[in-house]
XYZ file of C-alpha atoms in Angstrom:
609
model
C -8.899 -43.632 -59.030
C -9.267 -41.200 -56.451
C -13.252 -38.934 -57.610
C -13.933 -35.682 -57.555
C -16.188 -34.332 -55.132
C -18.114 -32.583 -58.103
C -18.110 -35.446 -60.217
C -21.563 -36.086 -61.435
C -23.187 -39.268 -60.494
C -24.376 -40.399 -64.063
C -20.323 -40.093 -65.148
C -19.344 -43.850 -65.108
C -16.093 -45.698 -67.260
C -18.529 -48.151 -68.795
C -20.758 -45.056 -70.292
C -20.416 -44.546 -74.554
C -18.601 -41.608 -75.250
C -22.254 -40.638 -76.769
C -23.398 -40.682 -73.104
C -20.623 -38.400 -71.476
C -22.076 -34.908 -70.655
C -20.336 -33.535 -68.366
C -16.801 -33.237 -67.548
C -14.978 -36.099 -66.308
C -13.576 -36.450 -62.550
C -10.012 -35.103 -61.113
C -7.474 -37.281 -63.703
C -4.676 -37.263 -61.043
C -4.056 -39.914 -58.413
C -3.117 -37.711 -55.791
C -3.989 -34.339 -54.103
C -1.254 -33.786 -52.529
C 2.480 -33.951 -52.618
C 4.516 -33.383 -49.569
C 7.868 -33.084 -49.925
C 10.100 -34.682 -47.074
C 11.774 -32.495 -43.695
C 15.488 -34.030 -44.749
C 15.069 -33.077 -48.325
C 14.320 -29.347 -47.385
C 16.951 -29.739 -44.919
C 19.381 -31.030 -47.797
C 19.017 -28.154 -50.498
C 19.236 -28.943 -54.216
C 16.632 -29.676 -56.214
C 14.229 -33.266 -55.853
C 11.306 -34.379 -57.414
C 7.996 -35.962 -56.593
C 5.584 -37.318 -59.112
C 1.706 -38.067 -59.603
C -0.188 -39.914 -62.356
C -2.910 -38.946 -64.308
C -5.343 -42.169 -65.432
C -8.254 -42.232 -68.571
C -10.860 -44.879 -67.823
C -12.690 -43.332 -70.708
C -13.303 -45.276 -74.048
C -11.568 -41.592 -76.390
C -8.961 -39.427 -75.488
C -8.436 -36.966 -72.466
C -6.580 -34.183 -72.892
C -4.955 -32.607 -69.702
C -2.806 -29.384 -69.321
C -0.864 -28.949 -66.435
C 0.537 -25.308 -65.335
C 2.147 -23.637 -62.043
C 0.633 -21.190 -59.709
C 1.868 -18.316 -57.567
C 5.380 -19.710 -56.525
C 8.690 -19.822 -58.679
C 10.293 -23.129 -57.166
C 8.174 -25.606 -58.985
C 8.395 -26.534 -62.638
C 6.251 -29.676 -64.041
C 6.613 -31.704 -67.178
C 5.347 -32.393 -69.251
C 3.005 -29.240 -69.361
C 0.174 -31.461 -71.578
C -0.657 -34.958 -72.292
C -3.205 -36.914 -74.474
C -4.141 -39.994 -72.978
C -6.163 -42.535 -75.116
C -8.111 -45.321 -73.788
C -6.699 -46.845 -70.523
C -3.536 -45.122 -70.761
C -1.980 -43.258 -68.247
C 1.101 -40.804 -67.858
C 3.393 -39.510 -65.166
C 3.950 -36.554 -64.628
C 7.259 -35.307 -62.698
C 7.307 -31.549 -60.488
C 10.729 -30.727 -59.498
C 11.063 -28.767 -56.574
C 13.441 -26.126 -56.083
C 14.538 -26.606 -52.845
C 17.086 -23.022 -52.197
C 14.498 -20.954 -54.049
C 11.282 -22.637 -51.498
C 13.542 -21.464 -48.424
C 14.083 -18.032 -49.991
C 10.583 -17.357 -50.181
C 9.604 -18.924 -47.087
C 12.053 -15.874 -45.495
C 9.818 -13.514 -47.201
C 6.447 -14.785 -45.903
C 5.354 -16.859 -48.843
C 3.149 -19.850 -48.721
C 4.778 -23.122 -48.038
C 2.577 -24.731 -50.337
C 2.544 -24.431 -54.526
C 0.040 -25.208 -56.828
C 0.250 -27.428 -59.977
C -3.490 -26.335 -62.163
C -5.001 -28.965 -64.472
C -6.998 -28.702 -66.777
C -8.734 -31.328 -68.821
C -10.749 -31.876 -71.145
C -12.764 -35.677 -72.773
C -12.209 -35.180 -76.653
C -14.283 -37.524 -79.380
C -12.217 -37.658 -82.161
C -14.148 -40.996 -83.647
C -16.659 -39.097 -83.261
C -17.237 -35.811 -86.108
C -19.613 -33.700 -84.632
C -19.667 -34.799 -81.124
C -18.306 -31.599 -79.243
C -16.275 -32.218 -76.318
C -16.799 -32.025 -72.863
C -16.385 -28.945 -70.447
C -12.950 -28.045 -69.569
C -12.352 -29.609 -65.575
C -9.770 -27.742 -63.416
C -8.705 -28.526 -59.874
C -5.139 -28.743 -58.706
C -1.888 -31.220 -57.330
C -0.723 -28.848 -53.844
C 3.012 -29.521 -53.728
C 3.322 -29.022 -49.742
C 6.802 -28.386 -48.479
C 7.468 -30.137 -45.098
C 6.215 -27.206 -42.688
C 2.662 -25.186 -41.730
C 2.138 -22.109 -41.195
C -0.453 -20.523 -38.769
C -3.825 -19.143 -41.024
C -4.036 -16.449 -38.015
C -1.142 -15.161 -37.748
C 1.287 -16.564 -40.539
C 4.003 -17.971 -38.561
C 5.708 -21.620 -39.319
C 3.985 -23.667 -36.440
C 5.565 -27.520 -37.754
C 8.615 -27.296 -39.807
C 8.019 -31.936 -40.096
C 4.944 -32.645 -41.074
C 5.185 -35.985 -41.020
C 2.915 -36.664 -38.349
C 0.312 -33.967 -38.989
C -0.320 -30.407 -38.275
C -0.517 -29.447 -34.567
C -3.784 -28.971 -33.040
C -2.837 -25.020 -31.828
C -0.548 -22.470 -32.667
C 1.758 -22.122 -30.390
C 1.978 -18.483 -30.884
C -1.923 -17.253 -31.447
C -3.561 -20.362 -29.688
C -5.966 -20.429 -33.040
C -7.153 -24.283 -33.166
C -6.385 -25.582 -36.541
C -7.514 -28.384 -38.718
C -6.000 -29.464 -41.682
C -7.884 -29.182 -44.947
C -8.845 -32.702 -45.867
C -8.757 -32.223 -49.848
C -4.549 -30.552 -49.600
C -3.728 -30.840 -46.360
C -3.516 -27.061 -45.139
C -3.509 -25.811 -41.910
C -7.438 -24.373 -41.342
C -9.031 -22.506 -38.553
C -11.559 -24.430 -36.905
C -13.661 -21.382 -38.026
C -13.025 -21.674 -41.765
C -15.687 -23.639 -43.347
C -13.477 -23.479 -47.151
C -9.738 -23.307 -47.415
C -7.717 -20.274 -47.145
C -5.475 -21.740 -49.990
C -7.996 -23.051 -52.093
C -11.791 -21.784 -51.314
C -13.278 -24.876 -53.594
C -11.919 -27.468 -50.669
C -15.019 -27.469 -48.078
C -13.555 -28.215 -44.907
C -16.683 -27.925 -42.983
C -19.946 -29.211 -44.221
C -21.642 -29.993 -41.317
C -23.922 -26.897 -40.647
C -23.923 -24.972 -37.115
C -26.288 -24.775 -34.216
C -25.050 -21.658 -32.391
C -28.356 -20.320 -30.861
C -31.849 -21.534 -29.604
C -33.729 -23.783 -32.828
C -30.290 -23.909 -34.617
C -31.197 -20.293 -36.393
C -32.221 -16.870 -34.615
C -35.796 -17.724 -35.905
C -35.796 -20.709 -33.472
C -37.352 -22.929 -36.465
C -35.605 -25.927 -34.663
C -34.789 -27.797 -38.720
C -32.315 -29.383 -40.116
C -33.269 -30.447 -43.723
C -30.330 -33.884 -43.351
C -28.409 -34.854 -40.753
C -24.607 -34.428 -41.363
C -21.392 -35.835 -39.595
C -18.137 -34.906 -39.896
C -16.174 -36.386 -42.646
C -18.919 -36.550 -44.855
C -20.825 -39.444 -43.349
C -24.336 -39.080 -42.109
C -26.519 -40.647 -39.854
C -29.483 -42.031 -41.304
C -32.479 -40.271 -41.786
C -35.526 -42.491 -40.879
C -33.492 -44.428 -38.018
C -35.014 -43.450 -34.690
C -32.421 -44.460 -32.296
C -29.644 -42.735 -30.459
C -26.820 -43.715 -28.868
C -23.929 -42.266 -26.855
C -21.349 -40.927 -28.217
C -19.668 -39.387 -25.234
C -21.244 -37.904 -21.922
C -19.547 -35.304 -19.513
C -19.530 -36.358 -17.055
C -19.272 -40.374 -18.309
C -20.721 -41.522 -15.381
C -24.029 -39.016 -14.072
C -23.301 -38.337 -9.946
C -24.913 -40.728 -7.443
C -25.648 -37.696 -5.178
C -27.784 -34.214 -6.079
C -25.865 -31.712 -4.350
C -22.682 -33.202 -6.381
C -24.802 -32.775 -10.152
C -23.731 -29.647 -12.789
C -27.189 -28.043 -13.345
C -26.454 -27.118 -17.358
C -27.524 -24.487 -19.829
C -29.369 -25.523 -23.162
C -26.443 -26.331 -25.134
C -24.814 -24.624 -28.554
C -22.553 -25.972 -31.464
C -20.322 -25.133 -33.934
C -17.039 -25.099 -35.612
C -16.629 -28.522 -34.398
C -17.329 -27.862 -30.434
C -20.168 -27.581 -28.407
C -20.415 -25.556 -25.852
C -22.920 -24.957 -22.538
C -22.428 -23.263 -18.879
C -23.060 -25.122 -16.009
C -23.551 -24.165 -11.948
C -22.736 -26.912 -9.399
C -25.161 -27.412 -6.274
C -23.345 -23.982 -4.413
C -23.547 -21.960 -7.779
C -19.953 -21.794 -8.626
C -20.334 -21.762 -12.327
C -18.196 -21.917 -15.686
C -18.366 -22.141 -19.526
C -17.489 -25.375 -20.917
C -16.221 -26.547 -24.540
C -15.703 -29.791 -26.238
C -14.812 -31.448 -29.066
C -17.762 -32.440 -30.903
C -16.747 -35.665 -32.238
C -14.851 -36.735 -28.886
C -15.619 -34.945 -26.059
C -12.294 -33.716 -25.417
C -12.432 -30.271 -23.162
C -10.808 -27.761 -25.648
C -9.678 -25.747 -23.191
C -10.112 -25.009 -19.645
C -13.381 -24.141 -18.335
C -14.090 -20.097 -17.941
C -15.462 -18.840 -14.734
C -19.036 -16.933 -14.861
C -20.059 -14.390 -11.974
C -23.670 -16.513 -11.218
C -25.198 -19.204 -12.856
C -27.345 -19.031 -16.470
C -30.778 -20.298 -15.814
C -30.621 -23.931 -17.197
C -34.151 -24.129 -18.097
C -34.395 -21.790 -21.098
C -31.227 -19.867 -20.767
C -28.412 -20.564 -22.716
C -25.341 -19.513 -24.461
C -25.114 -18.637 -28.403
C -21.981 -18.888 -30.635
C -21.773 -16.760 -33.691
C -17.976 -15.205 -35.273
C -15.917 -16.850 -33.396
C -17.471 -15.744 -30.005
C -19.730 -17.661 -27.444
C -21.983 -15.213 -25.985
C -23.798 -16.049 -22.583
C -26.024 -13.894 -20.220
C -26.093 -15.259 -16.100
C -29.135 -14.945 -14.244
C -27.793 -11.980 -12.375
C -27.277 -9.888 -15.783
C -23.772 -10.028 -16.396
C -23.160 -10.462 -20.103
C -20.042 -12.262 -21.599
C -18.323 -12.866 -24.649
C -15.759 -15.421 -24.599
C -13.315 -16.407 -27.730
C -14.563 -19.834 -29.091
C -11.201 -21.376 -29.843
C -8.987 -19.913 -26.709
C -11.722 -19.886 -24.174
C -10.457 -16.136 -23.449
C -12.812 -13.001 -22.188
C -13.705 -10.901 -25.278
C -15.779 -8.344 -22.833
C -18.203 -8.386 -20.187
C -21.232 -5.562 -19.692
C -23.198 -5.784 -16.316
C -26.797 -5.126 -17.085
C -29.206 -3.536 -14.978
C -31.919 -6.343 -14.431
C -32.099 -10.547 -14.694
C -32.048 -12.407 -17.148
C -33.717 -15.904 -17.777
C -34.152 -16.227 -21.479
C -30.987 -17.054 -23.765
C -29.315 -14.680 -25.599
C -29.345 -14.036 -29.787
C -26.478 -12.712 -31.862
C -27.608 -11.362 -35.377
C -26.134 -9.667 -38.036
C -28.409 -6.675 -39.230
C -28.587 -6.148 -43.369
C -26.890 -3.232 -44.758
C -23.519 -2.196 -45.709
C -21.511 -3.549 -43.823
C -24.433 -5.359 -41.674
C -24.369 -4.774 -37.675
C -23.401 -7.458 -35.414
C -25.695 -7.195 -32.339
C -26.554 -9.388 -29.527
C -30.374 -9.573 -28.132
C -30.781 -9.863 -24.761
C -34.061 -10.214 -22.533
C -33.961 -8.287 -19.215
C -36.300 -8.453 -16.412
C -35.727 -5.089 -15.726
C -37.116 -1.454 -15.271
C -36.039 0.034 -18.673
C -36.482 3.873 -18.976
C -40.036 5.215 -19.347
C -41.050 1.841 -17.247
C -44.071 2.176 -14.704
C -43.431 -1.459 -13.104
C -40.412 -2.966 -11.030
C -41.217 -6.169 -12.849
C -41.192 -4.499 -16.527
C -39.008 -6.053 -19.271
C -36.727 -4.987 -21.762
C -34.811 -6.169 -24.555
C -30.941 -5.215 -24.748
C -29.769 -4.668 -28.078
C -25.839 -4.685 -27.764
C -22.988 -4.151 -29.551
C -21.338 -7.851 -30.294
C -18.101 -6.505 -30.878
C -17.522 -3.802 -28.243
C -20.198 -5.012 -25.313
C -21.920 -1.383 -25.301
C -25.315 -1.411 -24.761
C -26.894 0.506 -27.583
C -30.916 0.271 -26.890
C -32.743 -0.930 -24.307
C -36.575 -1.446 -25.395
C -38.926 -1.284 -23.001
C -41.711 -4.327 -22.870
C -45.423 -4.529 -21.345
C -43.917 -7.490 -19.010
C -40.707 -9.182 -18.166
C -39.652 -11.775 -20.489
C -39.104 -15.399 -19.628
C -37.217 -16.615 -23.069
C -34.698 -15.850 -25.641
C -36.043 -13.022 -28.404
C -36.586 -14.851 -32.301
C -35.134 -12.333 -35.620
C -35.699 -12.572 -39.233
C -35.429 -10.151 -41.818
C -34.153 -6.781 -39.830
C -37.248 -7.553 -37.444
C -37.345 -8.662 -33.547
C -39.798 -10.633 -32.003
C -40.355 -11.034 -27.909
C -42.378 -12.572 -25.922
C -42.795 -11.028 -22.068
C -45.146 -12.455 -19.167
C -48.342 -10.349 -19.830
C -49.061 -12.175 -23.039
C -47.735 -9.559 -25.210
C -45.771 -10.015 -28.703
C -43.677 -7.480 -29.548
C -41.814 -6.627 -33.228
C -38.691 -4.567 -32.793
C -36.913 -2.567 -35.808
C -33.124 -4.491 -35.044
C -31.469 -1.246 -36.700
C -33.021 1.647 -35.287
C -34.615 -0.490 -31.508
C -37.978 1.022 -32.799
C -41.471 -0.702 -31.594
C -42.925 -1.970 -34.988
C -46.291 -3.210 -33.633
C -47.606 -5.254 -30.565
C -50.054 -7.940 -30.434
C -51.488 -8.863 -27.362
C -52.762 -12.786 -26.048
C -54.708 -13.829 -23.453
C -51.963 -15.510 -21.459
C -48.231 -15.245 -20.600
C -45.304 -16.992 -22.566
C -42.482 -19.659 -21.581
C -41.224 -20.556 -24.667
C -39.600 -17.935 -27.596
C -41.579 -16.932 -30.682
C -40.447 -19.007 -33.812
C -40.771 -17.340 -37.569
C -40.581 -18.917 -40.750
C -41.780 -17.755 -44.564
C -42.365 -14.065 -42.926
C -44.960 -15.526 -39.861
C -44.526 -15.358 -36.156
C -45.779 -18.114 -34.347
C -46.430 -18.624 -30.556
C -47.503 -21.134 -28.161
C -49.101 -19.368 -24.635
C -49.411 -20.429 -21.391
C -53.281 -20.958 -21.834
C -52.979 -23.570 -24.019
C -53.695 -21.225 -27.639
C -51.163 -21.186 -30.496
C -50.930 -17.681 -32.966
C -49.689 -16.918 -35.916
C -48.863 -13.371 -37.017
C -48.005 -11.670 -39.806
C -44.646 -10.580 -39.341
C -44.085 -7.066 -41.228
C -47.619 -5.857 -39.935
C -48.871 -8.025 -36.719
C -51.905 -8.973 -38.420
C -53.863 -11.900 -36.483
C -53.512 -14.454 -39.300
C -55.173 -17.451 -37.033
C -55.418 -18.217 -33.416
C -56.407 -21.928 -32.149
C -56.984 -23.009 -28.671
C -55.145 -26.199 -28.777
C -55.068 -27.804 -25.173
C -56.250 -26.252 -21.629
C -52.436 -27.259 -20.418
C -49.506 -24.648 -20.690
C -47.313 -24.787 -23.884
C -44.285 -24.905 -21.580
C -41.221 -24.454 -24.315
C -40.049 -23.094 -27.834
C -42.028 -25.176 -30.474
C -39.898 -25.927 -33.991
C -41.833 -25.220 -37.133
C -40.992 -26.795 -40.571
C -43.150 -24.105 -42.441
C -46.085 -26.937 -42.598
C -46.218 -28.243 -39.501
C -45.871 -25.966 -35.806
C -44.343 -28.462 -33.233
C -45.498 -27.167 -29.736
C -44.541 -28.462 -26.722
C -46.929 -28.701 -23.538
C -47.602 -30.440 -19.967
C -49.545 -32.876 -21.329
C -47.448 -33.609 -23.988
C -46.579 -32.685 -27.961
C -48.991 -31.161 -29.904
C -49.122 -30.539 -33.659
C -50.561 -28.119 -35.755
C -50.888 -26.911 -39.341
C -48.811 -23.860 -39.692
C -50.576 -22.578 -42.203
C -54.408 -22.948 -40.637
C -54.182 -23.148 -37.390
C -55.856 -26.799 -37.278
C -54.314 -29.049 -34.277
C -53.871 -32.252 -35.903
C -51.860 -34.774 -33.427
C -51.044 -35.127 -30.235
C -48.260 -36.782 -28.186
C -49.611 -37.562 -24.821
C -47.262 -38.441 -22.464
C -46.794 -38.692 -18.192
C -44.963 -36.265 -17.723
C -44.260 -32.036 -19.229
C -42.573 -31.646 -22.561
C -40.937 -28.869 -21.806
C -37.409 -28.957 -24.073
C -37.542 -27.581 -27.416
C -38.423 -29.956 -30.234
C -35.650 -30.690 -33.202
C -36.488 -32.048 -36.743
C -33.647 -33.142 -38.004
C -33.876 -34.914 -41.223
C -37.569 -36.109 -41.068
C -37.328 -37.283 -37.651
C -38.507 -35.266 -34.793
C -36.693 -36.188 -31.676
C -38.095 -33.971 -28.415
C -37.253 -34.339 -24.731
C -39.602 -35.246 -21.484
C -39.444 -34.375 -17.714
C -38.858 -38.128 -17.535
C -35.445 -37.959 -18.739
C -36.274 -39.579 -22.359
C -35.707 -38.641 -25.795
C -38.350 -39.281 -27.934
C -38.296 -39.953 -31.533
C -40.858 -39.907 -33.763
C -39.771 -41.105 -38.064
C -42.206 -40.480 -40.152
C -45.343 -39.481 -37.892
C -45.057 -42.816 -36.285
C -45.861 -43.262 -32.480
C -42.959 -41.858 -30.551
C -40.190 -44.348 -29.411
C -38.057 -43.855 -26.649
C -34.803 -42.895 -28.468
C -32.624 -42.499 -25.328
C -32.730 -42.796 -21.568
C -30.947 -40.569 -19.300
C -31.855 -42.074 -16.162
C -35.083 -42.636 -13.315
C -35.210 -39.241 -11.607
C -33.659 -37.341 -14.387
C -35.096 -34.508 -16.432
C -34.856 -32.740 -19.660
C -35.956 -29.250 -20.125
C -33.280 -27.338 -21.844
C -33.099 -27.176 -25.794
C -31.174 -29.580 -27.847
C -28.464 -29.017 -29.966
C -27.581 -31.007 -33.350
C -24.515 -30.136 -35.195
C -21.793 -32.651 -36.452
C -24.168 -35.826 -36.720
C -25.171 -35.527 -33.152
C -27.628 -34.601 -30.794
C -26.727 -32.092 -27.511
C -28.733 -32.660 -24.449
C -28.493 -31.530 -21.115
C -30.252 -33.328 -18.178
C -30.936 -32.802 -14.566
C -28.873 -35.628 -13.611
C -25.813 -33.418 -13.984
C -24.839 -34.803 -17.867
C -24.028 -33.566 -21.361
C -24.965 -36.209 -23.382
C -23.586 -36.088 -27.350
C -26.357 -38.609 -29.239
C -25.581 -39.978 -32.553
C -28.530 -40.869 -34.418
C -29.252 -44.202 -36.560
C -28.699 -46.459 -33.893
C -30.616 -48.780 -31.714
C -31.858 -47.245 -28.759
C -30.009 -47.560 -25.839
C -32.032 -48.689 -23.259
C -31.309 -47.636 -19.962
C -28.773 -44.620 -21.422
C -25.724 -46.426 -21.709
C -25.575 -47.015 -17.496
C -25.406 -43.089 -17.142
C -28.754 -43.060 -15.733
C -29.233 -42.370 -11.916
C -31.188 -40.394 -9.353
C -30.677 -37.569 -11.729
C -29.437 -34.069 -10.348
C -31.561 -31.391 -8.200
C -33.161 -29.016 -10.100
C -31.411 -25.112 -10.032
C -33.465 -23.684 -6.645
C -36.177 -25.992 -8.132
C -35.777 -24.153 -11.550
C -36.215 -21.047 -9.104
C -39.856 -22.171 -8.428
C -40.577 -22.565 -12.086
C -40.605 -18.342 -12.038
């Protein structure tokens, strides 16, 4: 017997009638009903049938009623079902009267509502359960498009198709009735209780504008999830499969970004042709073809964002792009004034209705600037492209901006923090360090925190800038965007990982290694899994020693941030290679035979700026 979703855990057949709390699980033994193409072809009438089972030692009562359409009719409309015994229940399907409202734009699909109910009638006094409802989706033999609402299969026998034809929206097919579904529809346009997407996204820098780098449990498509507590990574897919035996012929990649079901990252070859790719998450299928940037994005902590259907990205040379996630189609494109080496941000301010913006960091003189090498922050319009603000900074900033709660946060080169008013592109306060900053600010439970290039961590208060703690953790750079859990502030540094109490300020481990950690550390489920200039993956479960997770290759690197989204782990490496890592496996050794010389850094990562 097929369970409900919902159905409570402690609801077993063997339980006393006593014992049943809640209401029981979906009755029927089917969720959907498709009718076949030669029936509609044929006309008439024809019916299909589902049964309704009680494992339950009294009586279930189910009512059964139609929804929204006039071509079904189901009988009986109520049944009372004793112990083990179960009853068919027959829909006919008027076949003329489906194609007549088909004509007029109506759904293809009908609805027959349950209801039921777990009665006690040996029982005086025992009340009965709550009432269940869910629904039987009688599906005629064609789909239509959620986009644009035209028929896009007319025999669904072998599925839905994986575009429409007409709009080019990528669809899915809702896995509870079978619906077509936009890839960017996380519920079902038919029925909003069928989740069709439960994994959660990573469109931007630390999986959230705050750049807190979490994930509370790892999730995989389908429902399944990788186990928390297993260490180990291995391959999923790679693009390329095979990493290039030569430098000059390696992609140099962008920190990569997921969502909807795709990933997505730019990437420059050795002459700085570059373009925006997208996969499938699950198989590493291109989902369409590659878009064509201006210049490159600078792959050590630039990088693209996804947010409402659009993948933003900024190139090194300052021209700004949106691109349309599921067609791989320009949106717009604004050419900024100054360089750009941090990735970009899209938010979505409070209010009625809430702004969409997109944060930008610009190396740049903005207006009332005294320096050629000032910064600025562009706060953009994500729909249009305009350029609404542009705030001008003490220095020029090297990474992506952080935002929580209606507030900005940027770091620039001369070691100053700066909180920006998102709505109005006011200067809230500044707080100045002692050194400059390569990695983006990271707030969580209304703190700022920050690692500097002197080795000291802060933590600020976020409405008013007040110094809450400062700690002078190591006398080597922090060299990327920590991750921060709310207890614990993940930093990463040249002479390794650090760790420190988020709320004192106390460094309380450190993981020393070779070589610069200069990626951005994830937590995904308990497990912290960071990247090293030696082209492994560490993994750390449960504050053990770290392991070595993955291998990309000798002579490869890692130093953009991760991406997890869809049960697996993004990376980008020098040696020219997306990698998608699924966790809860053995580690892989040598990286699955994708390791190599590993690719030439971008001009060196232009001289490490």
């Amino acid at each position: 017997m097929p369970q409900d979703a919902a159905t409570p855990t402690a609801v077993r057949p063997s339980l006393s009638a006593a014992e049943v709390t809640d209401a029981p699980p979906f009755p029927a033994d089917a969720r959907t009903l498709a009718l076949r193409a030669a029936d509609l072809a044929l006309g008439g009438t024809h019916t299909v049938r589902f049964t309704v089972r009680n494992p339950y030692p009294d009586v279930l009562h189910v009512r059964f009623s139609i929804s929204d359409v006039d071509w079904l009719t189901v009988t009986p409309s109520e049944a009372a079902l004793g112990p083990e015994e179960s009853q068919v229940s027959s829909v006919l399907v008027d076949v003329d009267r489906a194609r007549a409202a088909l004509k007029s734009g109506a759904t293809p699909v009908g609805r027959v509502l349950l209801a039921w109910q777990h009665l006690f009638p040996t029982r005086p006094g025992t009340p009965p359960t709550p009432v269940g409802s869910g629904a039987v989706y009688v599906r005629l033999p064609l789909a239509t498009c959620p986009s644009c609402g035209r028929v896009v299969d007319e025999d669904l026998s072998d599925g839905i198709p994986e575009t429409c034809p007409y709009c080019f929206e990528r669809l899915r097919p809702c896995p509870v009735c079978g619906a077509p579904c936009s890839w960017l529809a996380r519920h079902c346009p038919l029925d909003p209780s069928h989740a069709v997407r439960a994994s959660p996204d990573w469109g931007v820098l630390g999986g959230d504008p705050a750049h807190t780098g979490v994930r509370e449990s790892p999730h995989a498509r389908g429902g399944a999830s990788a186990a928390a507590g297993t260490a180990g990574l291995s391959r999923r897919w790679s693009f390329p499969s095979v990493a290039p035996a030569r430098r000059d012929q390696a992609l140099h990649w962008s920190a990569p970004v997921a969502a909807y079901g795709l990933v997505a990252a730019a990437a420059a070859t050795h002459d700085g042709e570059t373009h925006l790719f997208a996969f499938d998450a699950v198989t590493g299928a291109p989902l369409w073809e590659a878009y064509p940037l201006p210049d490159p994005v600078y792959p050590e902590r630039g990088g693209a964002a996804i947010a409402d259907g659009t993948i933003f990205v900024a190139t090194v040379d300052g021209a700004c792009v949106a691109v349309d996630a599921l067609r791989g189609t320009r949106r717009w494109e604004t050419a900024l004034r100054g360089r750009v080496y941090g990735a970009v941000v899209p938010v979505t301010t409070g209010g009625d209705p809430g702004r969409r913006l997109l944060l930008v960091p610009g190396v740049a003189a903005a207006p009332g600037a005294t320096s050629e090498r000032s910064g600025c922050l562009y706060i953009i319009d994500a729909e249009s492209g305009a350029v609404r603000r542009e705030v001008s900074l003490a220095g020029p900033p090297d990474s992506a901006p952080a935002y929580a709660e209606g507030r900005i946060f940027v770091h620039d080169d001369s070691g100053t923090l700066t909180a920006i008013d998102a709505a109005g592109g006011d200067v809230l306060w500044t707080a100045k360090g002692g050194a400059g900053f390569d990695g983006a600010p990271v707030v969580h439970s209304g703190r700022v925190y920050s690692g500097d290039t002197g080795g000291a961590a802060r933590c600020h208060d976020a409405a008013t800038g007040e110094l809450v703690w400062e700690a002078a953790v190591t006398n080597s750079p922090f060299s990327g965007t920590p991750a921060c859990d709310g207890t614990l502030l993940y930093l990463p540094a040249d002479d390794g990982l650090h760790i420190v109490s988020a709320p004192a300020g106390r460094a309380v481990r450190r993981y020393g290694l070779r070589r610069p950690v200069r990626s951005a550390p994830v937590l995904i489920g308990g497990t912290l899994y960071f990247g090293g200039t030696d082209g492994v993956v560490y993994s750390v479960d449960g504050g053990r020693t770290p392991e070595r997770a993955y291998e990309t290759g000798t002579g490869s690197q890692i130093v953009g941030a991760p991406a997890f989204a869809d049960g697996a782990l993004f990376v980008t490496a020098t040696n020219g290679v997306l990698y998608a890592l699924s966790p809860g496996a053995a580690a892989s050794g040598s990286g699955g035979g994708v390791g190599g010389e590993g690719g030439a850094e971008f001009g060196q990562q232009q001289q490490r700026r």
